[in-house]
Amino acid sequence: MLRSILALTAAVLYCLISVPILLIETIIRKFNPEAAELSMLRIVQGAFKVILFLSGTKVTTIGLENVPSDEAVLFVGNHRSFFDVVISYSQMKNRCGYVAKDSIAKVPLLSWNMRFLSCLFLNRTDLKQGLEVIKKTIEHVQNGISVFIFPEGTRGKSENELELGEFHKGSFKTAQRTGCKIVPVSFNNTSAILEDHFPWIRRKHVVVEYGTPIAYGDLTREEQRHIDEHFRDIIAEMLKKNQALV
C-alpha cells in the first residue's frame, strides 16, 4: 500500500511541477524544437526513474546497445502494464513518441506532457483517425523521431504472458513507408507490478529486452507479407527465453 501511495504521489507532484516547466520549454521550442523536446525527455525520464525506485521495481535490461542512436526507429513490443511505458521511456536515448489510446488525451497535464513529447492518440474504432495517426508516425520518423507502438492494440490480460494477442499489420506501416528499422521489445513480468493486484504496487523484478533492429527492406517478401506474425514470433521467443530470469 505504501509503495502505491508514494508512486502515485510522485506522479501527481510531477504533473503539477511540469506546468511551469512546459511553459518554459514551449518558449524554447520556438527557437530550437529538438533541444526543447530532448531536455523535456530527460526531465520526464528522471521522474519515471523516481517512480520506479519508489515502486521497488528492479529492471534487468538486455540489448539496449542494439538500439541505433543516430536514426529514428520503430519500436514494437508486447504490452502487459502501464509500467511498460514508464520503464521503456526512461531508457530512450533520443526523441520518441508513443502511440496511446485516445482516452488518455482527456487526462489533464498528462496529455499535455505526452503531446509535447510527440506522443499520438489513437481511436481504434475510427479508421479515418487511425490513418491520420499512421501519417503522423511516418512524419515523425522522417523528422528523426522514433515511434513506440504496441501492435496488440491493448494490454494483454491473459494469465500466461507468453500468450500474445494478435498483432495488427497497421502497426508496421511506418516502417513499410519509411524503410526505418524495426526494434522488437519484450517485457517480462511487468503486470506483476500493478495490474495483477490493482490498485496495489508490489516490489518486482522485470526483464526488458531490445532485439536486433531489422530494416523493412531486409525482410523477405514472405516476412513482409506476414510482418505481424513475424515480429509476434520474435517477441514470443524473447519472452520465453527471459522468463527464467524474473
mmCIF file of C-alpha atoms in Angstrom, residues 1-203:
data_model
loop_
_atom_site.group_PDB
_atom_site.id
_atom_site.type_symbol
_atom_site.label_atom_id
_atom_site.label_comp_id
_atom_site.label_asym_id
_atom_site.label_seq_id
_atom_site.Cartn_x
_atom_site.Cartn_y
_atom_site.Cartn_z
ATOM 1 C CA MET A 1 0.000 0.000 0.000
ATOM 2 C CA LEU A 2 2.816 2.411 0.906
ATOM 3 C CA ARG A 3 4.516 1.888 -2.467
ATOM 4 C CA SER A 4 1.255 2.702 -4.267
ATOM 5 C CA ILE A 5 0.798 5.911 -2.288
ATOM 6 C CA LEU A 6 4.400 7.018 -2.814
ATOM 7 C CA ALA A 7 4.419 6.266 -6.556
ATOM 8 C CA LEU A 8 1.055 7.972 -7.088
ATOM 9 C CA THR A 9 2.145 10.991 -5.062
ATOM 10 C CA ALA A 10 5.331 11.282 -7.126
ATOM 11 C CA ALA A 11 3.333 11.095 -10.362
ATOM 12 C CA VAL A 12 0.874 13.775 -9.235
ATOM 13 C CA LEU A 13 3.641 16.059 -7.972
ATOM 14 C CA TYR A 14 5.482 15.728 -11.262
ATOM 15 C CA CYS A 15 2.356 16.632 -13.260
ATOM 16 C CA LEU A 16 1.909 19.763 -11.142
ATOM 17 C CA ILE A 17 5.564 20.752 -11.337
ATOM 18 C CA SER A 18 5.570 20.119 -15.073
ATOM 19 C CA VAL A 19 3.214 23.053 -15.733
ATOM 20 C CA PRO A 20 5.836 25.838 -15.381
ATOM 21 C CA ILE A 21 8.466 23.572 -16.941
ATOM 22 C CA LEU A 22 6.316 23.010 -20.027
ATOM 23 C CA LEU A 23 5.659 26.733 -20.314
ATOM 24 C CA ILE A 24 9.395 27.400 -20.372
ATOM 25 C CA GLU A 25 10.024 24.523 -22.779
ATOM 26 C CA THR A 26 7.286 25.848 -25.074
ATOM 27 C CA ILE A 27 9.173 29.126 -25.360
ATOM 28 C CA ILE A 28 12.452 27.294 -26.039
ATOM 29 C CA ARG A 29 10.689 25.177 -28.630
ATOM 30 C CA LYS A 30 10.006 28.224 -30.776
ATOM 31 C CA PHE A 31 13.762 28.685 -31.235
ATOM 32 C CA ASN A 32 15.046 25.111 -31.020
ATOM 33 C CA PRO A 33 12.345 22.381 -31.144
ATOM 34 C CA GLU A 34 14.776 19.461 -30.903
ATOM 35 C CA ALA A 35 16.623 20.866 -27.877
ATOM 36 C CA ALA A 36 13.341 21.599 -26.083
ATOM 37 C CA GLU A 37 11.994 18.111 -26.670
ATOM 38 C CA LEU A 38 15.241 16.424 -25.656
ATOM 39 C CA SER A 39 15.513 18.415 -22.429
ATOM 40 C CA MET A 40 11.869 17.631 -21.626
ATOM 41 C CA LEU A 41 12.546 13.960 -22.341
ATOM 42 C CA ARG A 42 15.376 13.931 -19.791
ATOM 43 C CA ILE A 43 13.149 15.579 -17.192
ATOM 44 C CA VAL A 44 10.385 13.006 -17.744
ATOM 45 C CA GLN A 45 12.916 10.187 -17.629
ATOM 46 C CA GLY A 46 14.108 11.454 -14.259
ATOM 47 C CA ALA A 47 10.537 11.457 -12.951
ATOM 48 C CA PHE A 48 9.922 7.934 -14.262
ATOM 49 C CA LYS A 49 13.100 6.657 -12.612
ATOM 50 C CA VAL A 50 11.920 8.088 -9.293
ATOM 51 C CA ILE A 51 8.579 6.302 -9.717
ATOM 52 C CA LEU A 52 10.356 3.025 -10.495
ATOM 53 C CA PHE A 53 12.535 3.465 -7.399
ATOM 54 C CA LEU A 54 9.551 4.188 -5.152
ATOM 55 C CA SER A 55 7.649 1.225 -6.569
ATOM 56 C CA GLY A 56 10.582 -1.053 -5.798
ATOM 57 C CA THR A 57 10.878 -2.185 -9.401
ATOM 58 C CA LYS A 58 14.168 -3.830 -10.317
ATOM 59 C CA VAL A 59 14.767 -3.746 -14.065
ATOM 60 C CA THR A 60 17.142 -6.035 -15.935
ATOM 61 C CA THR A 61 17.745 -4.601 -19.403
ATOM 62 C CA ILE A 62 19.098 -6.655 -22.276
ATOM 63 C CA GLY A 63 20.233 -5.386 -25.655
ATOM 64 C CA LEU A 64 19.789 -1.647 -25.189
ATOM 65 C CA GLU A 65 23.052 -1.260 -27.091
ATOM 66 C CA ASN A 66 21.207 -2.678 -30.110
ATOM 67 C CA VAL A 67 19.147 0.492 -30.460
ATOM 68 C CA PRO A 68 20.634 2.900 -33.040
ATOM 69 C CA SER A 69 21.452 6.325 -31.607
ATOM 70 C CA ASP A 70 21.792 8.111 -34.939
ATOM 71 C CA GLU A 71 18.485 7.296 -36.637
ATOM 72 C CA ALA A 72 14.785 7.038 -35.897
ATOM 73 C CA VAL A 73 13.337 3.540 -35.498
ATOM 74 C CA LEU A 74 10.008 1.842 -34.933
ATOM 75 C CA PHE A 75 9.805 0.062 -31.566
ATOM 76 C CA VAL A 76 7.216 -2.720 -31.344
ATOM 77 C CA GLY A 77 6.550 -4.538 -28.085
ATOM 78 C CA ASN A 78 4.165 -6.733 -26.151
ATOM 79 C CA HIS A 79 2.011 -4.850 -23.678
ATOM 80 C CA ARG A 80 1.029 -6.008 -20.196
ATOM 81 C CA SER A 81 1.243 -2.970 -17.953
ATOM 82 C CA PHE A 82 1.243 0.815 -17.600
ATOM 83 C CA PHE A 83 4.808 0.272 -16.406
ATOM 84 C CA ASP A 84 5.854 -0.876 -19.904
ATOM 85 C CA VAL A 85 5.834 2.794 -20.884
ATOM 86 C CA VAL A 86 7.424 4.014 -17.651
ATOM 87 C CA ILE A 87 10.286 1.524 -17.967
ATOM 88 C CA SER A 88 10.980 1.837 -21.686
ATOM 89 C CA TYR A 89 10.558 5.615 -21.815
ATOM 90 C CA SER A 90 13.091 6.019 -19.027
ATOM 91 C CA GLN A 91 15.585 4.202 -21.278
ATOM 92 C CA MET A 92 15.093 6.029 -24.574
ATOM 93 C CA LYS A 93 18.310 7.516 -25.990
ATOM 94 C CA ASN A 94 16.644 10.079 -28.232
ATOM 95 C CA ARG A 95 13.255 11.573 -29.011
ATOM 96 C CA CYS A 96 10.480 9.025 -29.187
ATOM 97 C CA GLY A 97 6.710 9.345 -29.432
ATOM 98 C CA TYR A 98 4.408 6.636 -28.109
ATOM 99 C CA VAL A 99 1.089 5.717 -29.705
ATOM 100 C CA ALA A 100 -1.511 5.635 -26.912
ATOM 101 C CA LYS A 101 -5.259 5.122 -26.733
ATOM 102 C CA ASP A 102 -7.255 8.297 -27.209
ATOM 103 C CA SER A 103 -8.869 8.179 -23.749
ATOM 104 C CA ILE A 104 -5.543 9.304 -22.267
ATOM 105 C CA ALA A 105 -5.807 12.515 -24.281
ATOM 106 C CA LYS A 106 -8.590 13.553 -21.898
ATOM 107 C CA VAL A 107 -6.327 13.401 -18.828
ATOM 108 C CA PRO A 108 -5.182 16.951 -17.938
ATOM 109 C CA LEU A 109 -1.440 17.646 -17.639
ATOM 110 C CA LEU A 110 -0.518 14.056 -18.557
ATOM 111 C CA SER A 111 -1.761 14.530 -22.112
ATOM 112 C CA TRP A 112 -0.009 17.910 -22.317
ATOM 113 C CA ASN A 113 3.291 16.255 -21.399
ATOM 114 C CA MET A 114 2.700 13.490 -23.914
ATOM 115 C CA ARG A 115 1.845 15.832 -26.776
ATOM 116 C CA PHE A 116 4.979 17.862 -26.107
ATOM 117 C CA LEU A 117 6.983 14.642 -26.426
ATOM 118 C CA SER A 118 5.457 13.747 -29.820
ATOM 119 C CA CYS A 119 3.079 11.104 -28.489
ATOM 120 C CA LEU A 120 -0.023 10.343 -30.552
ATOM 121 C CA PHE A 121 -3.510 9.290 -29.506
ATOM 122 C CA LEU A 122 -5.352 6.561 -31.391
ATOM 123 C CA ASN A 123 -9.063 5.805 -31.556
ATOM 124 C CA ARG A 124 -9.123 2.126 -32.518
ATOM 125 C CA THR A 125 -12.694 2.312 -33.802
ATOM 126 C CA ASP A 126 -12.165 5.280 -36.115
ATOM 127 C CA LEU A 127 -10.490 4.143 -39.340
ATOM 128 C CA LYS A 128 -10.018 7.669 -40.681
ATOM 129 C CA GLN A 129 -8.380 8.847 -37.474
ATOM 130 C CA GLY A 130 -6.213 5.717 -37.474
ATOM 131 C CA LEU A 131 -4.912 6.550 -40.944
ATOM 132 C CA GLU A 132 -4.131 10.068 -39.750
ATOM 133 C CA VAL A 133 -2.091 8.658 -36.853
ATOM 134 C CA ILE A 134 -0.131 6.457 -39.277
ATOM 135 C CA LYS A 135 0.561 9.522 -41.407
ATOM 136 C CA LYS A 136 1.881 11.364 -38.359
ATOM 137 C CA THR A 137 4.098 8.459 -37.272
ATOM 138 C CA ILE A 138 5.616 8.458 -40.755
ATOM 139 C CA GLU A 139 6.289 12.188 -40.426
ATOM 140 C CA HIS A 140 7.849 11.595 -37.001
ATOM 141 C CA VAL A 141 10.341 9.062 -38.363
ATOM 142 C CA GLN A 142 11.147 11.257 -41.349
ATOM 143 C CA ASN A 143 11.878 14.069 -38.881
ATOM 144 C CA GLY A 144 14.190 11.904 -36.773
ATOM 145 C CA ILE A 145 11.680 10.987 -34.038
ATOM 146 C CA SER A 146 11.343 7.297 -33.178
ATOM 147 C CA VAL A 147 7.920 5.774 -32.593
ATOM 148 C CA PHE A 148 6.959 3.160 -29.991
ATOM 149 C CA ILE A 149 3.818 1.157 -30.641
ATOM 150 C CA PHE A 150 2.157 -1.867 -29.062
ATOM 151 C CA PRO A 151 0.813 -3.919 -32.026
ATOM 152 C CA GLU A 152 -1.671 -5.836 -29.851
ATOM 153 C CA GLY A 153 -3.562 -2.561 -29.513
ATOM 154 C CA THR A 154 -4.312 -3.026 -25.812
ATOM 155 C CA ARG A 155 -2.801 -4.537 -22.686
ATOM 156 C CA GLY A 156 -2.797 -8.324 -22.616
ATOM 157 C CA LYS A 157 -4.812 -9.787 -19.770
ATOM 158 C CA SER A 158 -4.017 -13.481 -20.135
ATOM 159 C CA GLU A 159 -2.619 -15.182 -17.031
ATOM 160 C CA ASN A 160 0.199 -16.511 -19.206
ATOM 161 C CA GLU A 161 2.288 -13.615 -20.523
ATOM 162 C CA LEU A 162 3.598 -15.866 -23.296
ATOM 163 C CA GLU A 163 0.126 -15.834 -24.867
ATOM 164 C CA LEU A 164 0.333 -12.792 -27.097
ATOM 165 C CA GLY A 165 -2.676 -11.258 -28.754
ATOM 166 C CA GLU A 166 -2.958 -10.701 -32.479
ATOM 167 C CA PHE A 167 -0.535 -8.108 -33.859
ATOM 168 C CA HIS A 168 -2.154 -5.550 -36.177
ATOM 169 C CA LYS A 169 -0.429 -5.094 -39.541
ATOM 170 C CA GLY A 170 -1.205 -1.375 -39.491
ATOM 171 C CA SER A 171 1.306 -1.008 -36.674
ATOM 172 C CA PHE A 172 4.093 -1.684 -39.170
ATOM 173 C CA LYS A 173 3.013 0.792 -41.885
ATOM 174 C CA THR A 174 5.518 3.359 -40.609
ATOM 175 C CA ALA A 175 8.437 1.015 -41.336
ATOM 176 C CA GLN A 176 6.933 -0.026 -44.664
ATOM 177 C CA ARG A 177 6.579 3.577 -45.843
ATOM 178 C CA THR A 178 9.883 4.920 -44.476
ATOM 179 C CA GLY A 179 12.143 1.873 -44.593
ATOM 180 C CA CYS A 180 13.195 2.505 -40.991
ATOM 181 C CA LYS A 181 14.492 -0.263 -38.769
ATOM 182 C CA ILE A 182 12.109 -2.137 -36.514
ATOM 183 C CA VAL A 183 13.249 -2.922 -32.959
ATOM 184 C CA PRO A 184 11.305 -5.738 -31.238
ATOM 185 C CA VAL A 185 10.927 -5.200 -27.478
ATOM 186 C CA SER A 186 9.818 -7.772 -24.894
ATOM 187 C CA PHE A 187 8.542 -7.049 -21.376
ATOM 188 C CA ASN A 188 8.612 -9.888 -18.851
ATOM 189 C CA ASN A 189 6.682 -9.737 -15.548
ATOM 190 C CA THR A 190 5.593 -6.074 -15.750
ATOM 191 C CA SER A 191 1.943 -6.849 -14.986
ATOM 192 C CA ALA A 192 3.102 -8.244 -11.636
ATOM 193 C CA ILE A 193 3.992 -4.706 -10.540
ATOM 194 C CA LEU A 194 0.422 -3.382 -10.609
ATOM 195 C CA GLU A 195 -2.174 -4.947 -12.908
ATOM 196 C CA ASP A 196 -2.171 -8.421 -11.314
ATOM 197 C CA HIS A 197 -3.304 -6.921 -7.994
ATOM 198 C CA PHE A 198 -4.600 -3.450 -8.878
ATOM 199 C CA PRO A 199 -4.535 -0.905 -7.244
ATOM 200 C CA TRP A 200 -1.574 -2.037 -5.161
ATOM 201 C CA ILE A 201 2.010 -1.826 -6.371
ATOM 202 C CA ARG A 202 4.331 -4.669 -5.446
ATOM 203 C CA ARG A 203 8.104 -4.898 -5.455
#
